[in-house]
GROMACS .gro file of C-alpha atoms in nm:
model
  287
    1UNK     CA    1  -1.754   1.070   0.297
    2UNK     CA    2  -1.685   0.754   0.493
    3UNK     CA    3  -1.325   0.677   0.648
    4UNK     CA    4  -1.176   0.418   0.393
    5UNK     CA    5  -0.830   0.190   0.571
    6UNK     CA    6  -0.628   0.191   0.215
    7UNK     CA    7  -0.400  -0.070   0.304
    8UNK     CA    8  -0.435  -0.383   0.507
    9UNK     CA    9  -0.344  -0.728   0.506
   10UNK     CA   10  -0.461  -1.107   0.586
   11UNK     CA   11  -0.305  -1.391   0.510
   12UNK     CA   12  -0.352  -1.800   0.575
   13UNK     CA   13  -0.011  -1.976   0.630
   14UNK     CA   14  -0.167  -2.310   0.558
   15UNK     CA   15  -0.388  -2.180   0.222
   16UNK     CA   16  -0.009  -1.993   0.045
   17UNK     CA   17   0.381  -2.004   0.063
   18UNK     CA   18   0.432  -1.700   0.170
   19UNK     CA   19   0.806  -1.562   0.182
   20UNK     CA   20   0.695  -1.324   0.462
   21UNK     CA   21   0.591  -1.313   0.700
   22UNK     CA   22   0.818  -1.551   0.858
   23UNK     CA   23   0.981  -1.673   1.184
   24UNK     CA   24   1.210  -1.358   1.182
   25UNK     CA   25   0.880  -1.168   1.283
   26UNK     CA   26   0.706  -1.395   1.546
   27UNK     CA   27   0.449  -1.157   1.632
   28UNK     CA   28   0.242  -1.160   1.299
   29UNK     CA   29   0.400  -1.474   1.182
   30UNK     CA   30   0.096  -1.664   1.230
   31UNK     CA   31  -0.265  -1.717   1.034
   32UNK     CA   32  -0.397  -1.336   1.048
   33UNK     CA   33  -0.836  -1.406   0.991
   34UNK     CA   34  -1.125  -1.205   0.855
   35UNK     CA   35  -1.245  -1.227   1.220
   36UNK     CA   36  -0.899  -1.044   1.313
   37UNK     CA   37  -1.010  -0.796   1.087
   38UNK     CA   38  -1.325  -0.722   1.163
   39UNK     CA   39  -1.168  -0.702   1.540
   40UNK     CA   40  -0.916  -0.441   1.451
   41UNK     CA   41  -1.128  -0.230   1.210
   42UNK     CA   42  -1.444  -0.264   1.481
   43UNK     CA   43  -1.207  -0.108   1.735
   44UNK     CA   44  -1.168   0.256   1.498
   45UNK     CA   45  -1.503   0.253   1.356
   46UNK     CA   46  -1.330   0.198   1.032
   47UNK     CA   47  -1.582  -0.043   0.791
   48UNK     CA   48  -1.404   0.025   0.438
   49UNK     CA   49  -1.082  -0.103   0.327
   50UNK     CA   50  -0.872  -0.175   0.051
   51UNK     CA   51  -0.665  -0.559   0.092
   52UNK     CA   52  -0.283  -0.537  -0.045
   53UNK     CA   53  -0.147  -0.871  -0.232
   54UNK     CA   54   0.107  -1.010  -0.006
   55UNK     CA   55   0.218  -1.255  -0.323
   56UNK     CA   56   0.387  -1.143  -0.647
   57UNK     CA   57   0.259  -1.318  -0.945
   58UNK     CA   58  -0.043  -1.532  -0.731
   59UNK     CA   59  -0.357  -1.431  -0.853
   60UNK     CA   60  -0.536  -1.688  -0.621
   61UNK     CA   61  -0.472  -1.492  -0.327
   62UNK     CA   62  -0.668  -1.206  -0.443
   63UNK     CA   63  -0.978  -1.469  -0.552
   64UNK     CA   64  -0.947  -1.594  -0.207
   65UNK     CA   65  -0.985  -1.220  -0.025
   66UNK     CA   66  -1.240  -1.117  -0.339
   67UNK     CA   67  -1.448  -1.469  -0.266
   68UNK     CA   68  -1.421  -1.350   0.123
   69UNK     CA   69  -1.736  -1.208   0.122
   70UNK     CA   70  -1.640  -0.987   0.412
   71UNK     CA   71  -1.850  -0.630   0.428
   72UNK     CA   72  -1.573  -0.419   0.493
   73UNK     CA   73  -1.343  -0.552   0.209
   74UNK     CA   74  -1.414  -0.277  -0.085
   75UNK     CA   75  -1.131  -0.329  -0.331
   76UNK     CA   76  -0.861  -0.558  -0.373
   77UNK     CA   77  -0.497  -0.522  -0.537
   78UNK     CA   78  -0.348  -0.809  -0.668
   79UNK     CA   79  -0.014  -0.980  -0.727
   80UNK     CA   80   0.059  -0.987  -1.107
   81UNK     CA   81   0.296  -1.139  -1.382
   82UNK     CA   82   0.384  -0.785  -1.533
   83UNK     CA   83   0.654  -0.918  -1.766
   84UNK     CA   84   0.435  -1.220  -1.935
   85UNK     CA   85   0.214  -1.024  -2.077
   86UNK     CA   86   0.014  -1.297  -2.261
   87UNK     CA   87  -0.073  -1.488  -1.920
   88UNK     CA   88  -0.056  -1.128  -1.770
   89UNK     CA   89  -0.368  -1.053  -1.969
   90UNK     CA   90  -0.535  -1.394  -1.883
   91UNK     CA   91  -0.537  -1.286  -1.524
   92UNK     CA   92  -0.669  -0.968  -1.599
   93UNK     CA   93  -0.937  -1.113  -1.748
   94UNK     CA   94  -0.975  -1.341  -1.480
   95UNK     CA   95  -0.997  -1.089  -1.239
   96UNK     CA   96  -1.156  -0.798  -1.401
   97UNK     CA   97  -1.497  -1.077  -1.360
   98UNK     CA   98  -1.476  -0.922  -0.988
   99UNK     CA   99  -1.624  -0.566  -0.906
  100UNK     CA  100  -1.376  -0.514  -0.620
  101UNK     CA  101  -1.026  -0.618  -0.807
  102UNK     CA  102  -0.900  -0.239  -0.812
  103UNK     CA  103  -0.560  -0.260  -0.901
  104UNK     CA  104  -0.196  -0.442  -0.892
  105UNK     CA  105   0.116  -0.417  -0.686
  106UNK     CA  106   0.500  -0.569  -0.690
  107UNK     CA  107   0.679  -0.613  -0.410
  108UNK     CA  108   1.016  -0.481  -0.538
  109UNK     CA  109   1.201  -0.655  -0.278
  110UNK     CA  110   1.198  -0.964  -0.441
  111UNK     CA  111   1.402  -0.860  -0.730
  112UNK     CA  112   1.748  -0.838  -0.760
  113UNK     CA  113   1.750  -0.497  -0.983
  114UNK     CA  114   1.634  -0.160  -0.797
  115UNK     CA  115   1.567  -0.049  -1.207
  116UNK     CA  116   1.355  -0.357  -1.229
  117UNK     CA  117   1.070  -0.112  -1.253
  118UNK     CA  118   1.133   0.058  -1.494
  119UNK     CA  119   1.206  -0.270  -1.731
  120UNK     CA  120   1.044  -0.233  -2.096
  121UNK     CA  121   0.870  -0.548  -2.042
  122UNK     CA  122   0.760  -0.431  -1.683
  123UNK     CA  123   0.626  -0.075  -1.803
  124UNK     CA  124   0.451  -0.280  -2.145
  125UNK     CA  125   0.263  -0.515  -1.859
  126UNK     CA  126   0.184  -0.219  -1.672
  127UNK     CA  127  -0.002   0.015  -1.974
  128UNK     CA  128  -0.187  -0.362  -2.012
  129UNK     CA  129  -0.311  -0.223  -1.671
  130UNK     CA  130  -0.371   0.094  -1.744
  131UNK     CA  131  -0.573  -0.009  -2.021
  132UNK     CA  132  -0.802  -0.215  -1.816
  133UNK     CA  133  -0.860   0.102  -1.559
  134UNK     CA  134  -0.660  -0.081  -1.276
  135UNK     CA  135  -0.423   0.086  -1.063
  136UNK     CA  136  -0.074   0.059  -0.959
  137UNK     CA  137   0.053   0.022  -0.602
  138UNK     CA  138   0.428   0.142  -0.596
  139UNK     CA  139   0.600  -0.046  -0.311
  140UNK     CA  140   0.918   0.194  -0.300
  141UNK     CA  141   1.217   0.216  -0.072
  142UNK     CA  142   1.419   0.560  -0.100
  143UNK     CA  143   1.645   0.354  -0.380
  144UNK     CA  144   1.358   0.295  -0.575
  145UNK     CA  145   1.164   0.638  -0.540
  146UNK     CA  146   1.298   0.816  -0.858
  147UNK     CA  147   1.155   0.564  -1.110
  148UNK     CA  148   0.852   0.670  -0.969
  149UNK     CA  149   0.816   1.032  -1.192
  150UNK     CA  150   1.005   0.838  -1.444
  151UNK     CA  151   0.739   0.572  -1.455
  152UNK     CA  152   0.420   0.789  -1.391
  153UNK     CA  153   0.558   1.016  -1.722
  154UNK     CA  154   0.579   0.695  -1.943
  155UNK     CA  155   0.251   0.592  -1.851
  156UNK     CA  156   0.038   0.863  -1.773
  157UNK     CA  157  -0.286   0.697  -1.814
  158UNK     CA  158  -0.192   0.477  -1.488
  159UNK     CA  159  -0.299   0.589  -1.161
  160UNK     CA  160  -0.027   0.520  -0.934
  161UNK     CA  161   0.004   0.563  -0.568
  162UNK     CA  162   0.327   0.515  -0.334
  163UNK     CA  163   0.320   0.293  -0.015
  164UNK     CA  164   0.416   0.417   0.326
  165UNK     CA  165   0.588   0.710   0.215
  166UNK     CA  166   0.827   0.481   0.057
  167UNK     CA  167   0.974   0.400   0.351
  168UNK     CA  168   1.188   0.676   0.440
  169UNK     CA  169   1.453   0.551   0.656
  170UNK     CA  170   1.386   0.697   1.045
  171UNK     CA  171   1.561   0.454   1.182
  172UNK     CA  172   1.892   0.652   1.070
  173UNK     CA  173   1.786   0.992   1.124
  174UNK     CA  174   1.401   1.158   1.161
  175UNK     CA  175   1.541   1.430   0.966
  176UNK     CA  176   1.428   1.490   0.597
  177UNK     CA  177   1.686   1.307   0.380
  178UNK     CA  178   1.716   1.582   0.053
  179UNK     CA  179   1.725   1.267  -0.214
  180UNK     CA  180   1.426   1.179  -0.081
  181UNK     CA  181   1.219   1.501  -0.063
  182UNK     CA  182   1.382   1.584  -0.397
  183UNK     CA  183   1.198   1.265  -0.520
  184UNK     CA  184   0.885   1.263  -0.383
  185UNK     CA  185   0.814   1.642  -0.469
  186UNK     CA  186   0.911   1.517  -0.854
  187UNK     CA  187   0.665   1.254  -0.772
  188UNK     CA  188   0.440   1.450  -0.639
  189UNK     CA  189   0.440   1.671  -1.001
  190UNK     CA  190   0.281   1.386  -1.180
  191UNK     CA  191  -0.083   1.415  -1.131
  192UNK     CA  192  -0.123   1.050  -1.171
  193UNK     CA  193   0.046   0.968  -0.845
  194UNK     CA  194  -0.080   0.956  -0.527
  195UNK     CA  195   0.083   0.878  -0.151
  196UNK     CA  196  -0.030   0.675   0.142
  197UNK     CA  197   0.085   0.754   0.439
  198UNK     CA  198   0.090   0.423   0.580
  199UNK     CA  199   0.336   0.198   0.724
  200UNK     CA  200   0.523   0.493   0.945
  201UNK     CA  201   0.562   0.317   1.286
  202UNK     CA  202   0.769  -0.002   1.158
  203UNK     CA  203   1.039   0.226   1.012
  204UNK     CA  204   1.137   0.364   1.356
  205UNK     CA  205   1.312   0.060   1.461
  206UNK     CA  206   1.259  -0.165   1.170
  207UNK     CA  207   1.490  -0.472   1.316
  208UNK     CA  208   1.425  -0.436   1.671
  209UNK     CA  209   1.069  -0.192   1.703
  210UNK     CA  210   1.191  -0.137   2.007
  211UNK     CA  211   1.192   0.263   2.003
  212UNK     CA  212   0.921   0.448   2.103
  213UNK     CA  213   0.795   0.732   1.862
  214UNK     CA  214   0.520   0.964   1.898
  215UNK     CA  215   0.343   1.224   1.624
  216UNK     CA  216   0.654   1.470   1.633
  217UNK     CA  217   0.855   1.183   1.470
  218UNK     CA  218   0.658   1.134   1.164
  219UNK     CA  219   0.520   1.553   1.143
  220UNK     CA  220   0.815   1.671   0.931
  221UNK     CA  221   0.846   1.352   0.634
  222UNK     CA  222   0.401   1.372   0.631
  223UNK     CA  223   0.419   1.772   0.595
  224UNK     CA  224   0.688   1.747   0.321
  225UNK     CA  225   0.426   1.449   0.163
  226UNK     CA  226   0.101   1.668   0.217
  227UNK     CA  227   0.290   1.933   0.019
  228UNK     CA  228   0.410   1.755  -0.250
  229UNK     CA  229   0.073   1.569  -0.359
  230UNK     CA  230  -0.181   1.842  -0.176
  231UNK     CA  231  -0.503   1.706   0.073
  232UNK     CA  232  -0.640   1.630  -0.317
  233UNK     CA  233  -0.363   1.288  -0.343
  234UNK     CA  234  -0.300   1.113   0.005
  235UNK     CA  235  -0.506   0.879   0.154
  236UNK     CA  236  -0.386   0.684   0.499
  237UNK     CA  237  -0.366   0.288   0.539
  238UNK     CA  238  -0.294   0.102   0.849
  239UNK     CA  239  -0.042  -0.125   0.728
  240UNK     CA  240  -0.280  -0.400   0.954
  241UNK     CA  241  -0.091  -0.646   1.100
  242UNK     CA  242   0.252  -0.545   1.014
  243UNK     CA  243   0.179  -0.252   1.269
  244UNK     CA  244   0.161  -0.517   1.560
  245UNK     CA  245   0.537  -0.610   1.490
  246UNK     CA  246   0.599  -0.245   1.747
  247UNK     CA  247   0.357  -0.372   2.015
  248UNK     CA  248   0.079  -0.045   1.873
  249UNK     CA  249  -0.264  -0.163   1.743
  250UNK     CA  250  -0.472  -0.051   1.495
  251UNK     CA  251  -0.664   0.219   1.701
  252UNK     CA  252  -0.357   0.375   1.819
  253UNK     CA  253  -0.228   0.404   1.421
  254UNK     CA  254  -0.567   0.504   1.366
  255UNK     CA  255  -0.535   0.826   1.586
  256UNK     CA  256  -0.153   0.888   1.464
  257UNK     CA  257  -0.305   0.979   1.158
  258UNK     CA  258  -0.572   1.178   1.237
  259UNK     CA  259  -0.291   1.364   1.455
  260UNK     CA  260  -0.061   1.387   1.165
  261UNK     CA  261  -0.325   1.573   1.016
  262UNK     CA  262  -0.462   1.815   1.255
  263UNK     CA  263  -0.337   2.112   1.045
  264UNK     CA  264  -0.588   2.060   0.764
  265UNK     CA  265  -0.941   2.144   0.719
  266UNK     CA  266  -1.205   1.931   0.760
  267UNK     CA  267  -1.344   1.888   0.431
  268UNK     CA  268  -0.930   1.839   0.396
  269UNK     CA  269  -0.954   1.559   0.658
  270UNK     CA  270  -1.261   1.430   0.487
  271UNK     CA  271  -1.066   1.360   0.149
  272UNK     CA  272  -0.732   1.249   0.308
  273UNK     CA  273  -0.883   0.952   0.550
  274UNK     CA  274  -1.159   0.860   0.284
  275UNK     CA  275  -1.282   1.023  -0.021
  276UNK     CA  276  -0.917   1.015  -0.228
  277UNK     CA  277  -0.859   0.642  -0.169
  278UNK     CA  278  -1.238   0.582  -0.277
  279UNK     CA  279  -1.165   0.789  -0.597
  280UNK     CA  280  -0.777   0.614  -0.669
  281UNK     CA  281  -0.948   0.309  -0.646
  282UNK     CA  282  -1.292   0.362  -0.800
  283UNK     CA  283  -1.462   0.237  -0.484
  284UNK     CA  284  -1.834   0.113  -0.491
  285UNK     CA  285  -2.078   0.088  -0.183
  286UNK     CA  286  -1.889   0.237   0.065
  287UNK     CA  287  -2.050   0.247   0.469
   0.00000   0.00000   0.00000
């Protein structure tokens, strides 16, 4: 099974208004290309990967990455109005013409409410998903991380995976906070949910990245992940750029998680760096 990257991002500063990146980040805040990527994914042998909306409710970004025409771009997630369900289903339809539109995500960050999630009108947009046979990228933080076995049990026809761990917070302490195992084992129960680990090295030193950090300080939060979901429900992701903001590239996050999981088999290995996030997302044509 080929090595899939299940999270990555590009964006054009000129082409969309993004709300971040922005000047508080210098070192990605700037026009990241499909020549970048082919650059960063060249440099791991890596030549499948999924591209992560960077823009709630903007459907044009995802055209624009879909119309890319760039080889190694194999599915695409999209930013979504989940609570307008009638345009809601217009974009659907509107993007559902594309083979590689695999799924939605929310960045939860932009609304006030941590239960915003778990919103009637949210979870009635999100079984409009579902019904299509798109998938659902959770972008959690430890405060939203419960709502995710509360939200995987109303929908269960929605395949759901976490982002980065949902960001545990290693900047405070590498131990295991209990709230946090607590929910991502209950997460973990739900057999539609799934976990990337992605996004580890920014949450070291999230305002500075200034503190160095090698596989011992992620081993204990992946093991209590690999447990929870099993070899059978993680996939990894880069997190491309937003890995540049600690000086790393995306070789060196490359072989962190290949390190992280040392301890499993190979037909283990096989599943975690490829085959699951070809199966989450329904990938096609895969190199």
């Amino acid at each position: 099974m080929a090595e899939v990257d299940s999270h990555f991002h590009v964006w054009e500063l000129d082409r969309f208004d993004y709300p971040w990146p922005n000047s508080d980040v210098a070192a990605i805040f700037k026009t990241i290309s499909y020549s970048d990527l082919t650059t960063a994914l060249d440099s791991a042998r890596v030549k499948n990967a999924v591209f992560v909306q960077c823009l709630n409710n903007n459907i044009e970004e995802a055209k624009w990455v879909l119309n890319s025409g760039h080889p190694a771009i194999k599915g695409v997630v999209a930013g979504v109005n989940l609570t307008d369900h009638k345009v809601l289903s217009e974009q659907l339809d509107e993007l559902c013409k594309y083979d590689k539109f695999v799924g939605v995500r929310h960045i939860l960050d932009m609304e006030d409410s941590y239960d915003w999630i778990v919103r009637k009108d949210v979870i009635d947009g999100l079984r409009l998903v579902a019904a299509r046979g798109k998938t659902f990228d959770f972008l959690s933080r430890p405060h939203h991380l419960h709502h995710v076995a509360t939200l995987a049990r109303a929908i269960p026809e929605l395949s759901i995976v976490i982002d980065h761990i949902a960001k545990p917070l290693l900047s405070k302490s590498l131990k295991v906070s209990p709230d946090w195992k607590k929910n991502m084992l209950a997460a973990g129960s739900c057999p539609n949910v799934y976990c990337k680990i992605s996004g580890l090295v920014t949450e070291v030193d999230p305002e500075k990245h200034a503190t160095s950090w090698t596989t011992q300080t992620f081993l204990d939060h992946v093991e209590v992940v690999l447990g929870a979901f099993g070899p059978e429900r993680c996939m990894i992701g880069s997190d491309w750029p937003v890995l540049r903001l600690t000086g790393t590239n995306y070789r060196e996050v490359n072989l962190l998680h290949k390190s992280l999981l040392s301890g499993l088999s190979e037909v283990q290995k096989v599943k975690v760096c490829g085959g699951n996030a070809a199966k989450f997302y329904q990938l096609k044509n895969l190199d």
